[in-house]
Amino acid sequence: PQVGGRVREPLSPRQHSGQHLRALVDESLELASIEAGRLRLDLAPLPLPALIDGIEAMMRPQAQARGLQFSVETLGTMPRWVRADAKRLRQILINLLSNAIRYTEQGGVRFTLQYRNEVALIEIVDTGIGITGEEFSRIWQPFQRGRRSRAPGTGLGLTITKLLVEILGGDIEVESRPGVGSTFRVRLMLPSIPQHSISAQGRGKTSTSLRI
């Protein structure tokens, strides 16, 4: 591939191993921090449509590189601003979408966000390999990966995602059929913020840090 006028050499097996090791270390440290109660939430005004657009721009090329369809749909009246931890919300969405793309070999991935009564219902649907009954019992446990896929991964993404969703006061569930695909659903309270409040907060403190 060519980047910035230069040809970028493909990653060697050693480089791939290095990337995997760094990801494993980073996610292991994050998991330890969450379990020790040292995670800090930064609740601040977040432009929700811009977040969704950014996630789509990041994930669509990854899906297309695997020959997959990728669709994004928003339902309900979407507020311009909500109060949330942007980093953690983005991390939840990226983890789930990356997993869906990683474990899907044909078909596609659909990302839907429905907003109603201050609650966001997020659905990520794929046409991937699905999850067997045996895998269901350990899907949220650390270092667990689908045995029927050779897709790379640390086995910590879903564990961290579930913990983050719960820390943010939400819940997550999954439905799946082997060979058909999986649907992950996340419910999160994302209070809307009127535009005039954003303008007023711009002259003062705009975020609240909470230690969990």
Coordinates of N, CA and C in Angstrom, one line a residue:
P1 N 0.8 -1.2 0.0 CA 0.0 0.0 0.0 C 0.9 1.3 0.0
Q2 N 0.3 2.3 -0.6 CA 1.0 3.6 -0.7 C 0.5 4.6 0.2
V3 N 1.3 5.2 1.0 CA 0.8 6.2 2.0 C 1.7 7.5 1.9
G4 N 1.0 8.6 1.6 CA 1.8 9.9 1.5 C 2.8 9.9 0.5
G5 N 2.6 9.2 -0.7 CA 3.5 9.2 -1.8 C 4.6 8.1 -1.6
R6 N 4.6 7.4 -0.5 CA 5.6 6.4 -0.3 C 5.0 5.0 -0.2
V7 N 5.7 4.0 -0.6 CA 5.2 2.7 -0.6 C 5.5 2.1 0.8
R8 N 4.4 1.7 1.5 CA 4.6 1.1 2.8 C 4.7 -0.4 2.7
E9 N 5.8 -0.9 3.2 CA 6.1 -2.3 3.2 C 5.1 -3.1 4.1
P10 N 4.7 -4.3 3.6 CA 3.8 -5.1 4.4 C 4.5 -5.5 5.8
L11 N 3.7 -5.6 6.8 CA 4.2 -5.9 8.1 C 4.8 -7.4 8.1
S12 N 5.9 -7.5 8.7 CA 6.5 -8.8 8.8 C 5.9 -9.6 9.9
P13 N 6.0 -10.9 10.0 CA 5.5 -11.7 11.1 C 6.0 -11.2 12.5
R14 N 7.2 -10.7 12.5 CA 7.8 -10.2 13.8 C 7.0 -8.9 14.2
Q15 N 6.7 -8.1 13.2 CA 6.0 -6.8 13.5 C 4.6 -7.1 13.9
H16 N 4.0 -8.1 13.2 CA 2.6 -8.5 13.7 C 2.6 -9.0 15.1
S17 N 3.6 -9.8 15.4 CA 3.7 -10.3 16.8 C 4.0 -9.2 17.8
G18 N 4.8 -8.2 17.4 CA 5.0 -7.0 18.3 C 3.7 -6.3 18.5
Q19 N 2.9 -6.0 17.5 CA 1.7 -5.3 17.6 C 0.7 -6.1 18.5
H20 N 0.7 -7.4 18.3 CA -0.2 -8.2 19.2 C 0.2 -8.1 20.6
L21 N 1.5 -8.2 20.9 CA 2.0 -8.2 22.2 C 1.7 -6.8 22.9
R22 N 1.9 -5.7 22.2 CA 1.6 -4.4 22.7 C 0.1 -4.3 23.1
A23 N -0.8 -4.8 22.1 CA -2.2 -4.8 22.4 C -2.6 -5.6 23.6
L24 N -1.9 -6.7 23.8 CA -2.2 -7.6 24.9 C -1.8 -6.9 26.2
V25 N -0.6 -6.3 26.2 CA -0.1 -5.6 27.4 C -1.1 -4.5 27.8
D26 N -1.4 -3.6 26.8 CA -2.3 -2.5 27.0 C -3.6 -2.9 27.6
E27 N -4.2 -3.9 26.9 CA -5.6 -4.3 27.4 C -5.5 -5.0 28.7
S28 N -4.4 -5.8 29.0 CA -4.3 -6.4 30.3 C -4.2 -5.4 31.4
L29 N -3.4 -4.3 31.2 CA -3.3 -3.2 32.1 C -4.6 -2.5 32.3
E30 N -5.4 -2.3 31.2 CA -6.7 -1.6 31.4 C -7.6 -2.5 32.2
L31 N -7.6 -3.8 31.9 CA -8.5 -4.7 32.6 C -8.2 -4.7 34.1
A32 N -6.9 -4.7 34.4 CA -6.5 -4.6 35.8 C -6.9 -3.3 36.5
S33 N -6.8 -2.2 35.8 CA -7.2 -0.9 36.3 C -8.7 -0.9 36.6
I34 N -9.5 -1.5 35.7 CA -11.0 -1.5 35.9 C -11.3 -2.4 37.1
E35 N -10.7 -3.6 37.1 CA -11.1 -4.5 38.2 C -10.6 -3.9 39.6
A36 N -9.6 -3.1 39.6 CA -9.1 -2.5 40.8 C -9.8 -1.2 41.2
G37 N -10.8 -0.8 40.4 CA -11.6 0.4 40.7 C -10.8 1.7 40.5
R38 N -9.9 1.6 39.6 CA -9.1 2.9 39.3 C -9.5 3.6 38.1
L39 N -10.5 3.2 37.4 CA -11.0 3.8 36.2 C -11.6 5.1 36.5
R40 N -11.2 6.2 35.7 CA -11.8 7.5 35.9 C -12.7 7.8 34.6
L41 N -13.9 8.2 34.9 CA -14.9 8.5 33.8 C -14.8 10.1 33.7
D42 N -14.8 10.5 32.4 CA -14.8 11.9 32.1 C -16.1 12.2 31.4
L43 N -17.1 12.6 32.2 CA -18.4 12.9 31.6 C -18.5 14.3 31.2
A44 N -18.7 14.5 29.9 CA -18.6 15.8 29.3 C -19.6 15.9 28.1
P45 N -20.0 17.1 27.6 CA -20.8 17.2 26.4 C -20.1 16.5 25.2
L46 N -20.9 15.7 24.5 CA -20.3 15.0 23.4 C -21.3 15.1 22.2
P47 N -20.7 15.6 21.1 CA -21.6 15.7 19.8 C -21.8 14.3 19.3
L48 N -23.0 13.7 19.6 CA -23.3 12.3 19.2 C -23.2 12.1 17.7
P49 N -23.9 12.9 16.8 CA -23.8 12.6 15.4 C -22.3 12.6 14.9
A50 N -21.5 13.5 15.4 CA -20.1 13.5 15.0 C -19.4 12.3 15.4
L51 N -19.7 11.8 16.6 CA -19.1 10.5 17.1 C -19.4 9.4 16.1
I52 N -20.7 9.3 15.8 CA -21.2 8.2 14.9 C -20.5 8.3 13.5
D53 N -20.4 9.5 13.0 CA -19.7 9.7 11.7 C -18.2 9.3 11.8
G54 N -17.6 9.6 12.9 CA -16.2 9.3 13.1 C -16.0 7.8 13.1
I55 N -16.9 7.1 13.8 CA -16.8 5.6 13.9 C -17.0 5.0 12.6
E56 N -18.0 5.5 11.8 CA -18.2 5.0 10.5 C -17.0 5.2 9.6
A57 N -16.4 6.4 9.6 CA -15.2 6.6 8.8 C -14.1 5.7 9.1
M58 N -14.0 5.3 10.4 CA -12.9 4.4 10.8 C -13.2 3.0 10.4
M59 N -14.4 2.5 10.6 CA -14.7 1.1 10.4 C -15.0 0.7 9.0
R60 N -15.6 1.6 8.2 CA -16.0 1.2 6.9 C -14.8 0.7 6.0
P61 N -13.7 1.4 6.0 CA -12.6 0.8 5.2 C -12.1 -0.6 5.7
Q62 N -12.2 -0.8 7.0 CA -11.8 -2.2 7.5 C -12.8 -3.2 6.9
A63 N -14.1 -2.9 6.9 CA -15.0 -3.9 6.4 C -14.8 -4.0 4.9
Q64 N -14.7 -2.9 4.2 CA -14.5 -3.0 2.7 C -13.2 -3.8 2.3
A65 N -12.2 -3.7 3.2 CA -11.0 -4.4 2.9 C -11.2 -5.9 3.0
R66 N -12.2 -6.3 3.7 CA -12.5 -7.8 3.8 C -13.6 -8.2 2.8
G67 N -14.0 -7.2 2.0 CA -15.1 -7.5 1.0 C -16.5 -7.5 1.6
L68 N -16.7 -6.8 2.8 CA -18.0 -6.9 3.5 C -18.8 -5.6 3.3
Q69 N -20.1 -5.7 3.3 CA -20.9 -4.6 3.3 C -20.9 -4.0 4.7
F70 N -21.1 -2.7 4.8 CA -21.1 -2.0 6.1 C -22.1 -0.9 6.0
S71 N -23.1 -0.9 7.0 CA -24.1 0.0 7.0 C -24.3 0.6 8.4
V72 N -24.7 1.9 8.4 CA -24.9 2.6 9.7 C -26.3 3.3 9.6
E73 N -27.1 3.1 10.6 CA -28.5 3.7 10.6 C -28.8 4.2 12.0
T74 N -29.4 5.4 12.0 CA -29.8 6.0 13.2 C -31.3 6.2 13.2
L75 N -32.0 5.8 14.3 CA -33.4 5.9 14.4 C -33.8 6.8 15.6
G76 N -35.0 7.4 15.5 CA -35.4 8.3 16.5 C -34.8 9.7 16.3
T77 N -35.2 10.6 17.2 CA -34.7 11.9 17.1 C -33.3 12.0 17.8
M78 N -32.3 12.2 17.0 CA -31.0 12.2 17.6 C -30.6 13.5 18.1
P79 N -30.2 13.7 19.4 CA -29.8 15.0 19.9 C -28.4 15.3 19.4
R80 N -28.2 16.6 19.3 CA -26.8 17.0 18.8 C -25.8 16.8 19.9
W81 N -26.2 16.9 21.1 CA -25.2 16.8 22.2 C -25.8 15.9 23.3
V82 N -24.9 15.0 23.9 CA -25.3 14.2 25.0 C -24.2 14.3 26.0
R83 N -24.5 13.9 27.3 CA -23.4 13.8 28.3 C -22.9 12.4 28.4
A84 N -21.6 12.2 28.1 CA -21.1 10.9 28.1 C -19.5 11.0 28.2
D85 N -18.9 9.8 28.5 CA -17.5 9.7 28.4 C -17.1 9.3 27.0
A86 N -16.7 10.2 26.2 CA -16.4 10.0 24.8 C -15.5 8.9 24.5
K87 N -14.4 8.9 25.3 CA -13.4 7.8 25.1 C -13.9 6.4 25.3
R88 N -14.7 6.3 26.4 CA -15.2 4.9 26.7 C -16.3 4.5 25.8
L89 N -17.2 5.4 25.4 CA -18.2 5.1 24.4 C -17.6 4.7 23.1
R90 N -16.6 5.5 22.7 CA -16.0 5.1 21.4 C -15.3 3.8 21.5
Q91 N -14.7 3.5 22.6 CA -14.0 2.2 22.8 C -15.0 1.0 22.8
I92 N -16.2 1.2 23.4 CA -17.2 0.2 23.3 C -17.6 -0.1 21.9
L93 N -17.9 0.9 21.1 CA -18.3 0.8 19.7 C -17.2 0.2 18.9
I94 N -16.0 0.6 19.0 CA -14.9 0.1 18.2 C -14.6 -1.4 18.5
N95 N -14.7 -1.7 19.8 CA -14.4 -3.1 20.2 C -15.5 -4.0 19.5
L96 N -16.8 -3.7 19.6 CA -17.8 -4.5 19.1 C -17.8 -4.6 17.6
L97 N -17.6 -3.4 16.9 CA -17.5 -3.4 15.5 C -16.3 -4.2 14.9
S98 N -15.2 -4.0 15.6 CA -13.9 -4.7 15.2 C -14.1 -6.2 15.3
N99 N -14.8 -6.6 16.4 CA -15.1 -8.1 16.5 C -16.0 -8.6 15.4
A100 N -17.0 -7.8 15.1 CA -18.0 -8.2 14.1 C -17.3 -8.4 12.8
I101 N -16.4 -7.4 12.4 CA -15.7 -7.5 11.1 C -14.7 -8.6 11.1
R102 N -14.0 -8.8 12.3 CA -13.0 -9.8 12.4 C -13.6 -11.2 12.2
Y103 N -14.8 -11.5 12.7 CA -15.3 -12.8 12.7 C -16.4 -13.0 11.6
T104 N -16.4 -12.1 10.6 CA -17.3 -12.2 9.4 C -16.5 -12.3 8.2
E105 N -16.7 -13.4 7.4 CA -16.0 -13.7 6.2 C -16.7 -13.3 5.0
Q106 N -18.1 -13.3 5.0 CA -18.9 -12.8 3.9 C -20.2 -12.2 4.4
G107 N -20.8 -11.4 3.6 CA -22.0 -10.7 4.0 C -21.7 -9.3 4.5
G108 N -22.0 -9.0 5.7 CA -21.8 -7.6 6.1 C -22.0 -7.4 7.6
V109 N -21.8 -6.2 8.0 CA -22.0 -5.7 9.4 C -22.9 -4.5 9.4
R110 N -23.9 -4.5 10.3 CA -24.8 -3.4 10.4 C -24.7 -2.7 11.8
F111 N -24.6 -1.4 11.8 CA -24.5 -0.7 13.1 C -25.7 0.2 13.2
T112 N -26.6 0.0 14.2 CA -27.8 0.8 14.3 C -27.8 1.4 15.7
L113 N -28.2 2.7 15.8 CA -28.3 3.4 17.0 C -29.7 4.0 17.1
Q114 N -30.5 3.6 18.0 CA -31.8 4.1 18.2 C -31.9 4.9 19.5
Y115 N -32.3 6.1 19.4 CA -32.3 7.0 20.6 C -33.8 7.4 21.0
R116 N -34.1 7.1 22.2 CA -35.5 7.3 22.7 C -35.5 7.5 24.2
N117 N -36.1 8.5 24.7 CA -36.3 8.8 26.1 C -34.9 8.8 26.8
E118 N -34.0 9.5 26.2 CA -32.6 9.6 26.8 C -31.8 8.3 26.8
V119 N -32.3 7.3 26.2 CA -31.6 6.0 26.2 C -31.2 5.7 24.7
A120 N -29.9 5.2 24.6 CA -29.4 4.8 23.3 C -29.4 3.3 23.2
L121 N -30.1 2.7 22.3 CA -30.1 1.3 22.0 C -29.2 1.0 20.8
I122 N -28.1 0.4 21.1 CA -27.1 0.1 20.0 C -27.1 -1.3 19.6
E123 N -27.2 -1.6 18.3 CA -27.2 -2.9 17.8 C -26.1 -3.1 16.8
I124 N -25.3 -4.1 16.9 CA -24.3 -4.4 15.9 C -24.6 -5.9 15.5
V125 N -24.9 -6.0 14.2 CA -25.4 -7.2 13.6 C -24.4 -7.7 12.6
D126 N -23.9 -8.9 12.6 CA -23.0 -9.4 11.6 C -23.6 -10.7 11.0
T127 N -23.0 -11.1 9.9 CA -23.3 -12.4 9.3 C -22.1 -13.3 9.4
G128 N -21.5 -13.3 10.5 CA -20.3 -14.1 10.7 C -20.5 -15.5 11.2
I129 N -19.5 -16.1 11.8 CA -19.5 -17.5 12.1 C -20.4 -17.8 13.3
G130 N -20.8 -16.8 14.0 CA -21.7 -17.1 15.1 C -21.0 -17.6 16.4
I131 N -21.8 -17.9 17.4 CA -21.2 -18.3 18.7 C -22.0 -19.6 19.1
T132 N -21.2 -20.7 19.4 CA -21.8 -21.9 19.8 C -22.3 -21.9 21.2
G133 N -23.1 -22.9 21.6 CA -23.6 -22.9 23.0 C -22.4 -23.0 24.0
E134 N -21.4 -23.8 23.6 CA -20.2 -23.9 24.5 C -19.5 -22.6 24.7
E135 N -19.4 -21.8 23.6 CA -18.7 -20.5 23.7 C -19.5 -19.5 24.5
F136 N -20.9 -19.6 24.4 CA -21.7 -18.6 25.1 C -21.4 -18.6 26.6
S137 N -21.0 -19.7 27.2 CA -20.8 -19.7 28.7 C -19.5 -19.0 29.1
R138 N -18.6 -18.7 28.1 CA -17.4 -18.1 28.5 C -17.0 -16.9 27.6
I139 N -18.0 -16.3 26.9 CA -17.8 -15.3 25.9 C -17.2 -14.0 26.6
W140 N -17.7 -13.7 27.9 CA -17.3 -12.5 28.5 C -16.0 -12.7 29.4
Q141 N -15.5 -13.9 29.4 CA -14.4 -14.2 30.3 C -13.1 -13.8 29.6
P142 N -12.0 -13.3 30.4 CA -10.8 -12.9 29.8 C -10.1 -14.0 29.0
F143 N -9.4 -13.6 27.9 CA -8.6 -14.4 27.1 C -9.3 -15.6 26.4
Q144 N -10.6 -15.3 26.2 CA -11.4 -16.3 25.4 C -11.6 -15.9 24.0
R145 N -11.4 -16.7 23.1 CA -11.6 -16.4 21.7 C -12.3 -17.5 21.0
G146 N -13.0 -17.2 19.9 CA -13.7 -18.3 19.1 C -12.8 -19.3 18.6
R147 N -13.0 -20.6 18.9 CA -12.1 -21.6 18.5 C -12.2 -21.9 17.0
R148 N -13.3 -21.5 16.3 CA -13.5 -21.8 14.9 C -12.9 -20.7 14.0
S149 N -12.2 -19.8 14.5 CA -11.7 -18.7 13.7 C -10.2 -18.5 13.9
R150 N -9.5 -18.2 12.9 CA -8.1 -17.9 13.0 C -7.8 -16.4 13.1
A151 N -8.9 -15.6 13.3 CA -8.8 -14.1 13.3 C -7.9 -13.7 14.5
P152 N -7.0 -12.8 14.3 CA -6.2 -12.3 15.4 C -7.0 -11.6 16.5
G153 N -6.4 -11.6 17.7 CA -7.1 -10.9 18.8 C -6.5 -11.3 20.1
T154 N -6.7 -10.4 21.2 CA -6.1 -10.7 22.5 C -7.1 -11.5 23.4
G155 N -8.4 -11.6 23.0 CA -9.3 -12.3 23.9 C -9.8 -11.5 25.1
L156 N -9.5 -10.2 25.0 CA -9.9 -9.3 26.2 C -10.9 -8.2 25.8
G157 N -11.1 -8.1 24.5 CA -12.0 -7.0 24.0 C -13.4 -7.1 24.6
L158 N -14.1 -8.3 24.5 CA -15.4 -8.4 25.0 C -15.5 -8.2 26.5
T159 N -14.5 -8.7 27.2 CA -14.4 -8.6 28.7 C -14.4 -7.1 29.1
I160 N -13.5 -6.4 28.5 CA -13.4 -5.0 28.8 C -14.7 -4.2 28.3
T161 N -15.2 -4.6 27.2 CA -16.4 -3.9 26.7 C -17.6 -4.1 27.7
K162 N -17.8 -5.3 28.2 CA -18.9 -5.6 29.1 C -18.7 -4.8 30.4
L163 N -17.5 -4.7 30.9 CA -17.2 -4.0 32.2 C -17.4 -2.5 32.0
L164 N -17.0 -2.0 30.8 CA -17.2 -0.5 30.5 C -18.7 -0.2 30.4
V165 N -19.5 -1.1 29.8 CA -20.9 -0.8 29.6 C -21.5 -0.8 31.0
E166 N -21.2 -1.7 31.9 CA -21.7 -1.8 33.2 C -21.3 -0.6 34.1
I167 N -20.1 -0.2 33.9 CA -19.6 1.0 34.7 C -20.4 2.3 34.3
L168 N -20.7 2.3 33.0 CA -21.5 3.5 32.5 C -23.0 3.3 32.8
G169 N -23.4 2.3 33.5 CA -24.7 2.1 34.0 C -25.6 1.5 32.9
G170 N -25.1 0.8 31.9 CA -25.8 0.2 30.9 C -25.8 -1.4 31.0
D171 N -26.3 -2.0 30.0 CA -26.3 -3.4 29.9 C -26.0 -3.9 28.5
I172 N -25.5 -5.1 28.4 CA -25.2 -5.6 27.0 C -25.6 -7.1 27.0
E173 N -26.1 -7.5 25.8 CA -26.6 -8.9 25.6 C -26.2 -9.3 24.2
V174 N -26.2 -10.6 23.9 CA -25.9 -11.1 22.6 C -26.8 -12.2 22.2
E175 N -27.2 -12.3 21.0 CA -27.9 -13.4 20.4 C -27.1 -13.9 19.2
S176 N -27.0 -15.2 19.0 CA -26.2 -15.7 17.9 C -26.6 -17.1 17.5
R177 N -26.4 -17.3 16.2 CA -26.6 -18.7 15.7 C -25.4 -19.1 14.9
P178 N -24.8 -20.2 15.2 CA -23.6 -20.6 14.5 C -23.8 -20.7 13.0
G179 N -22.9 -20.1 12.2 CA -23.0 -20.1 10.8 C -24.0 -19.1 10.2
V180 N -24.7 -18.3 11.0 CA -25.7 -17.3 10.6 C -25.2 -15.9 11.0
G181 N -24.8 -15.8 12.2 CA -24.3 -14.5 12.7 C -24.6 -14.2 14.1
S182 N -24.3 -12.9 14.5 CA -24.5 -12.5 15.9 C -25.0 -11.1 15.9
T183 N -25.8 -10.8 17.0 CA -26.3 -9.5 17.3 C -25.9 -9.1 18.7
F184 N -25.2 -8.0 18.8 CA -24.8 -7.5 20.2 C -25.7 -6.3 20.4
R185 N -26.3 -6.2 21.6 CA -27.2 -5.1 21.9 C -26.7 -4.4 23.2
V186 N -26.5 -3.1 23.1 CA -26.1 -2.3 24.3 C -27.1 -1.2 24.5
R187 N -27.5 -1.1 25.8 CA -28.4 0.0 26.2 C -27.6 0.9 27.2
L188 N -27.6 2.2 26.8 CA -26.9 3.2 27.6 C -27.7 4.4 27.8
M189 N -27.8 4.9 29.0 CA -28.4 6.2 29.3 C -27.4 7.3 28.8
L190 N -27.9 8.1 27.8 CA -27.1 9.2 27.3 C -27.9 10.5 27.4
P191 N -27.9 11.2 28.5 CA -28.8 12.3 28.6 C -28.5 13.4 27.6
S192 N -29.5 13.9 27.0 CA -29.3 15.0 26.0 C -29.0 16.3 26.7
I193 N -28.3 17.2 26.0 CA -28.0 18.5 26.5 C -28.5 19.6 25.5
P194 N -29.3 20.5 25.9 CA -29.8 21.5 25.0 C -28.6 22.4 24.5
Q195 N -28.8 22.9 23.3 CA -27.7 23.7 22.7 C -27.4 24.9 23.5
H196 N -28.4 25.5 24.1 CA -28.1 26.8 24.9 C -27.2 26.4 26.1
S197 N -27.4 25.2 26.6 CA -26.5 24.8 27.8 C -25.1 24.6 27.4
I198 N -24.9 24.1 26.1 CA -23.5 24.0 25.6 C -22.8 25.3 25.5
S199 N -23.6 26.3 25.0 CA -23.0 27.7 24.9 C -22.7 28.2 26.3
A200 N -23.5 28.0 27.2 CA -23.3 28.5 28.6 C -22.1 27.8 29.2
Q201 N -22.0 26.5 29.1 CA -20.9 25.7 29.7 C -19.6 26.1 29.0
G202 N -19.6 26.6 27.8 CA -18.4 26.9 27.2 C -17.6 28.0 27.9
R203 N -18.3 28.7 28.8 CA -17.6 29.8 29.6 C -17.2 29.3 30.9
G204 N -17.4 28.0 31.2 CA -17.0 27.5 32.5 C -16.6 26.0 32.4
K205 N -16.8 25.3 33.5 CA -16.4 23.9 33.6 C -17.3 23.1 32.7
T206 N -16.8 22.2 31.9 CA -17.6 21.4 30.9 C -17.6 19.9 31.2
S207 N -16.8 19.4 32.1 CA -16.7 18.0 32.4 C -16.7 17.7 33.8
T208 N -17.1 16.4 34.1 CA -17.0 15.9 35.5 C -16.3 14.6 35.5
S209 N -15.3 14.5 36.4 CA -14.5 13.3 36.5 C -15.0 12.4 37.6
L210 N -15.3 11.2 37.4 CA -15.7 10.2 38.4 C -14.7 9.1 38.5
R211 N -14.3 8.7 39.7 CA -13.5 7.6 39.9 C -14.3 6.4 40.3
I212 N -14.2 5.3 39.5 CA -15.0 4.1 39.7 C -14.2 3.0 40.4

